[in-house]
Short mmCIF file of C-alpha atoms in Angstrom, two decimals:
data_model
loop_
_atom_site.label_atom_id
_atom_site.label_comp_id
_atom_site.label_asym_id
_atom_site.label_seq_id
_atom_site.Cartn_x
_atom_site.Cartn_y
_atom_site.Cartn_z
CA MET A 29 264.00 154.59 21.85
CA GLN A 30 261.28 155.21 24.44
CA PRO A 31 259.56 152.07 25.80
CA GLN A 32 256.13 153.23 24.68
CA ALA A 33 257.47 153.66 21.15
CA LEU A 34 258.92 150.16 20.88
CA THR A 35 258.10 148.66 17.48
CA LEU A 36 258.80 145.29 15.93
CA LYS A 37 261.09 145.05 12.92
CA LEU A 38 259.37 141.92 11.67
CA PHE A 39 257.28 143.49 8.97
CA ALA A 40 260.15 144.43 6.69
CA CYS A 41 259.56 141.10 4.94
CA LYS A 42 257.38 141.78 1.88
CA ALA A 43 255.59 138.45 2.25
CA VAL A 44 254.49 139.41 5.75
CA GLN A 45 253.51 142.92 4.71
CA ALA A 46 251.31 141.43 2.00
CA LEU A 47 249.34 139.63 4.69
CA PHE A 48 248.45 142.88 6.41
CA GLY A 49 247.11 144.61 3.35
CA GLY A 50 249.26 147.72 3.53
CA LYS A 51 249.55 150.95 5.47
CA GLY A 52 246.87 151.95 7.94
CA ARG A 53 245.33 148.53 8.35
CA PRO A 54 243.66 148.27 11.81
CA LEU A 55 244.69 145.37 14.02
CA GLN A 56 242.94 144.11 17.11
CA TRP A 57 245.08 142.74 19.94
CA THR A 58 244.03 139.52 21.62
CA MET A 59 245.85 137.19 23.98
CA GLY A 60 245.37 133.45 24.25
CA ALA A 61 246.86 129.98 24.25
CA PRO A 62 247.17 128.49 20.74
CA GLN A 63 246.88 124.78 20.06
CA PHE A 64 248.42 123.24 16.96
CA PHE A 65 247.24 120.16 15.09
CA PRO A 66 249.48 118.23 14.61
CA PRO A 67 251.06 119.30 17.94
CA ILE A 68 253.83 121.88 17.69
CA PRO A 69 255.67 123.11 20.82
CA LEU A 70 254.39 126.61 21.53
CA PRO A 71 254.96 128.23 24.94
CA LYS A 72 252.29 130.38 26.50
CA PRO A 73 251.26 133.11 26.36
CA CYS A 74 251.22 134.41 22.79
CA ILE A 75 250.03 137.51 20.92
CA THR A 76 247.55 137.27 18.09
CA PHE A 77 246.54 139.72 15.38
CA GLN A 78 243.00 139.10 14.11
CA PHE A 79 241.92 139.83 10.53
CA PRO A 80 238.61 139.41 8.74
CA GLU A 81 240.22 137.68 5.74
CA THR A 82 241.49 134.13 5.56
CA LEU A 83 245.28 133.90 5.63
CA CYS A 84 247.42 130.79 5.56
CA LEU A 85 251.07 130.48 4.57
CA ASN A 86 251.29 126.78 5.41
CA PRO A 87 248.09 124.78 4.83
CA LYS A 88 249.65 121.74 6.53
CA ILE A 89 249.48 123.50 9.89
CA GLN A 90 246.07 123.96 11.47
CA VAL A 91 245.76 126.34 14.39
CA ARG A 92 242.94 126.68 16.88
CA MET A 93 242.98 129.52 19.37
CA MET A 94 241.68 128.68 22.82
CA HIS A 95 240.68 130.97 25.69
CA MET A 96 241.11 134.15 23.68
CA LYS A 97 240.91 137.38 25.63
CA ALA A 98 240.15 140.57 23.73
CA THR A 99 241.99 143.62 25.03
CA GLY A 100 239.97 146.22 23.13
CA ILE A 101 243.22 147.73 21.81
CA VAL A 102 243.47 148.55 18.09
CA ARG A 103 246.69 149.50 16.29
CA ARG A 104 247.37 150.49 12.69
CA ILE A 105 250.32 149.49 10.55
CA ASP A 106 252.52 152.39 9.45
CA ASP A 107 254.00 153.00 6.00
CA LEU A 108 257.00 150.80 6.88
CA GLY A 109 254.81 147.84 7.80
CA ARG A 110 255.37 148.22 11.55
CA VAL A 111 252.93 147.99 14.40
CA VAL A 112 253.44 148.92 18.05
CA ILE A 113 252.75 146.31 20.70
CA PRO A 114 251.02 148.14 23.57
CA LYS A 115 253.22 148.77 26.59
CA GLU A 116 250.84 146.97 28.94
CA ILE A 117 251.00 143.79 26.86
CA ARG A 118 254.78 143.99 26.55
CA ARG A 119 255.09 144.32 30.31
CA THR A 120 252.66 141.49 31.06
CA MET A 121 254.26 139.12 28.58
CA ARG A 122 257.83 140.25 29.27
CA ILE A 123 258.54 141.32 25.72
CA ARG A 124 261.70 143.39 25.68
CA GLU A 125 263.22 145.56 23.00
CA GLY A 126 265.18 143.32 20.66
CA ASP A 127 263.37 140.10 21.64
CA PRO A 128 262.92 137.73 18.66
CA LEU A 129 259.35 136.75 17.79
CA GLU A 130 258.15 133.96 15.53
CA ILE A 131 255.24 134.52 13.14
CA PHE A 132 252.46 132.01 12.53
CA THR A 133 249.29 132.36 10.46
CA ASP A 134 246.15 130.28 10.22
CA ALA A 135 243.23 129.82 7.88
CA ASP A 136 240.90 131.81 10.14
CA GLY A 137 242.68 135.08 9.43
CA GLU A 138 244.92 135.22 12.48
CA VAL A 139 248.57 136.20 12.59
CA ILE A 140 250.20 134.83 15.74
CA PHE A 141 253.39 136.08 17.32
CA LYS A 142 255.17 133.98 19.92
CA LYS A 143 258.39 134.72 21.70
CA TYR A 144 261.18 132.73 20.13
CA SER A 145 263.39 130.86 22.59
CA PRO A 146 266.73 129.64 21.19
CA VAL A 147 267.25 127.57 24.34
CA GLY A 148 263.74 126.17 23.99
CA GLU A 149 264.76 124.75 20.62
CA LEU A 150 267.43 122.65 22.36
CA THR A 151 265.11 120.45 24.43
CA SER A 152 266.82 117.37 23.00
CA ALA A 153 270.00 118.59 24.73
CA THR A 154 268.73 120.47 27.78
CA ARG A 155 266.58 117.68 29.24
CA PRO A 156 269.24 114.93 29.26
CA TYR A 157 271.88 117.44 30.35
CA ALA A 158 269.76 118.42 33.34
CA GLU A 159 269.42 114.74 34.25
CA VAL A 160 273.20 114.24 34.02
CA LEU A 161 273.85 117.26 36.23
CA PHE A 162 271.35 116.02 38.80
CA ARG A 163 272.94 112.58 38.92
CA GLY A 164 276.40 114.12 39.22
CA THR A 165 275.56 116.57 42.01
CA ASN A 166 272.50 115.00 43.66
CA LEU A 167 271.02 118.50 43.63
CA PRO A 168 267.98 119.75 41.69
CA VAL A 169 268.79 121.43 38.37
CA VAL A 170 266.77 123.95 36.37
CA ILE A 171 267.46 125.19 32.84
CA ALA A 172 265.50 128.26 31.79
CA ASP A 173 265.25 130.65 28.90
CA ARG A 174 264.75 134.34 29.60
CA ASP A 175 261.17 133.80 30.77
CA ARG A 176 260.41 130.28 31.93
CA VAL A 177 261.74 126.89 32.93
CA ILE A 178 262.27 124.61 29.93
CA ALA A 179 264.00 121.63 31.59
CA CYS A 180 264.58 120.34 35.09
CA ALA A 181 265.79 117.32 37.02
CA GLY A 182 265.40 116.42 40.68
CA LEU A 183 262.07 118.27 40.74
CA SER A 184 258.54 117.42 39.71
CA LYS A 185 258.38 118.37 36.04
CA LYS A 186 254.68 119.05 36.40
CA GLU A 187 255.41 121.67 39.05
CA ALA A 188 258.50 123.22 37.48
CA ILE A 189 258.27 123.16 33.67
CA ASP A 190 256.87 126.37 32.15
CA ARG A 191 256.99 128.24 35.45
CA ARG A 192 258.18 131.81 35.13
CA ILE A 193 261.57 132.78 36.42
CA THR A 194 261.73 135.51 39.05
CA SER A 195 262.64 139.10 38.30
CA ALA A 196 265.87 138.57 40.26
CA LEU A 197 267.00 135.78 37.93
CA GLU A 198 265.79 137.75 34.93
CA THR A 199 268.00 140.66 35.97
CA LEU A 200 270.96 138.33 36.45
CA ILE A 201 270.48 136.96 32.93
CA GLU A 202 270.16 140.40 31.37
CA ASN A 203 273.33 141.54 33.15
CA ARG A 204 275.16 138.38 32.04
CA THR A 205 276.39 137.74 35.54
CA SER A 206 276.75 134.51 37.49
CA PHE A 207 275.55 133.77 40.99
CA ILE A 208 277.30 131.60 43.56
CA ALA A 209 275.75 131.21 46.99
CA ALA A 210 278.01 131.99 49.93
CA PRO A 211 277.64 132.01 53.73
CA ASN A 212 276.11 135.30 54.85
CA GLY A 213 275.77 136.26 51.19
CA GLU A 214 272.79 137.23 49.07
CA HIS A 215 269.98 134.78 48.38
CA LEU A 216 268.47 134.06 44.97
CA ARG A 217 265.10 132.40 44.44
CA PRO A 218 265.12 131.63 40.71
CA VAL A 219 261.64 130.28 39.94
CA GLU A 220 258.26 131.70 40.87
CA GLY A 221 256.19 129.34 42.99
CA LEU A 222 259.16 127.21 44.05
CA ASP A 223 260.76 127.63 47.47
CA HIS A 224 264.16 126.35 46.38
CA GLU A 225 267.00 128.85 46.43
CA ALA A 226 269.83 128.87 43.92
CA ALA A 227 273.26 127.49 44.78
CA VAL A 228 274.79 128.39 41.41
CA ALA A 229 273.38 130.19 38.37
CA CYS A 230 275.23 130.83 35.10
CA PRO A 231 273.84 132.60 32.03
CA ILE A 232 273.73 130.82 28.68
CA ILE A 233 275.47 132.97 26.06
CA GLY A 234 275.73 131.99 22.41
CA ALA A 235 276.82 134.04 19.41
CA GLY A 236 277.03 137.10 21.65
CA ASP A 237 273.41 136.85 22.81
CA VAL A 238 272.24 135.78 26.26
CA SER A 239 269.28 133.44 26.02
CA GLY A 240 268.85 131.69 29.34
CA CYS A 241 270.42 130.28 32.46
CA VAL A 242 271.51 127.02 34.09
CA VAL A 243 270.67 126.90 37.79
CA LEU A 244 271.76 124.44 40.46
CA LEU A 245 269.36 124.54 43.41
CA MET A 246 270.17 124.06 47.06
CA ASN A 247 269.05 121.00 48.95
CA GLU A 248 267.05 121.14 52.15
CA SER A 249 270.18 121.39 54.31
CA GLY A 250 271.19 124.63 52.56
CA ALA A 251 274.79 123.47 52.05
CA MET A 252 276.98 125.83 50.02
CA PRO A 253 278.08 124.64 46.54
CA THR A 254 281.49 123.08 46.08
CA GLN A 255 284.01 124.21 43.49
CA THR A 256 283.24 121.09 41.46
CA GLU A 257 279.53 121.90 41.40
CA VAL A 258 280.23 125.48 40.36
CA LYS A 259 282.46 124.27 37.54
CA LEU A 260 279.85 121.79 36.32
CA ILE A 261 277.21 124.51 35.98
CA GLN A 262 279.66 126.84 34.23
CA VAL A 263 280.57 124.10 31.75
CA ALA A 264 276.89 123.29 31.18
CA ALA A 265 276.06 126.93 30.38
CA SER A 266 279.06 127.15 28.05
CA PHE A 267 278.10 123.91 26.29
CA LEU A 268 274.52 125.02 25.66
CA GLY A 269 275.78 128.37 24.39
CA ARG A 270 277.97 126.60 21.86
CA GLN A 271 275.09 124.38 20.82
CA MET A 272 273.09 127.46 19.81
CA GLU A 273 275.93 128.65 17.61
CA GLU A 274 275.93 125.47 15.54
#
């Protein structure tokens, strides 16, 4: 499948197709940051389809879109209920072929797609686990999904949480390979906007799918990781992978 022909297989559901009104329905692409009332965790950015009609599958959830940015791009739904996300938007928002997306609707006629993060659903486990790893190694720890940091310890959460991971770490995750720093070896800076380099990085794999990474960062002295530290990060990645299978 060519990148520019990437389509989403989310519209096979008849209930969702009913929302769109059938084949050939024009959709306008907008990008923004949704806010839920009551609050519901929703990472940024997201993709929104706008419709003139009022649609709402769950009246208990109220959605208000903030800082919407119209792209001027219009797409039509085909006879199978599919719509193509423009290549430029996929690249900007790091949407890859096969990525899972969640669907939300609101009473103002908007259908919202957000990237689904299996690791992001485990915040009750990732946050305390990051704290335990930090206390055990005395080194900063970052846990990320395939796009952004979702938990950290030993770092300012305000500065680290929700930051994008670098393309280098993204490639490591996609290739399902681990990284261990070594003298005169390659360097890995895992998070955009942070100067810390990685000491150890292990992908999180659950049910055959890779969904994130556990990263142990170097301290200011740049000391190489010990075998114990490497093993701790490997066990952490394995544990989180098993949690997603349950």
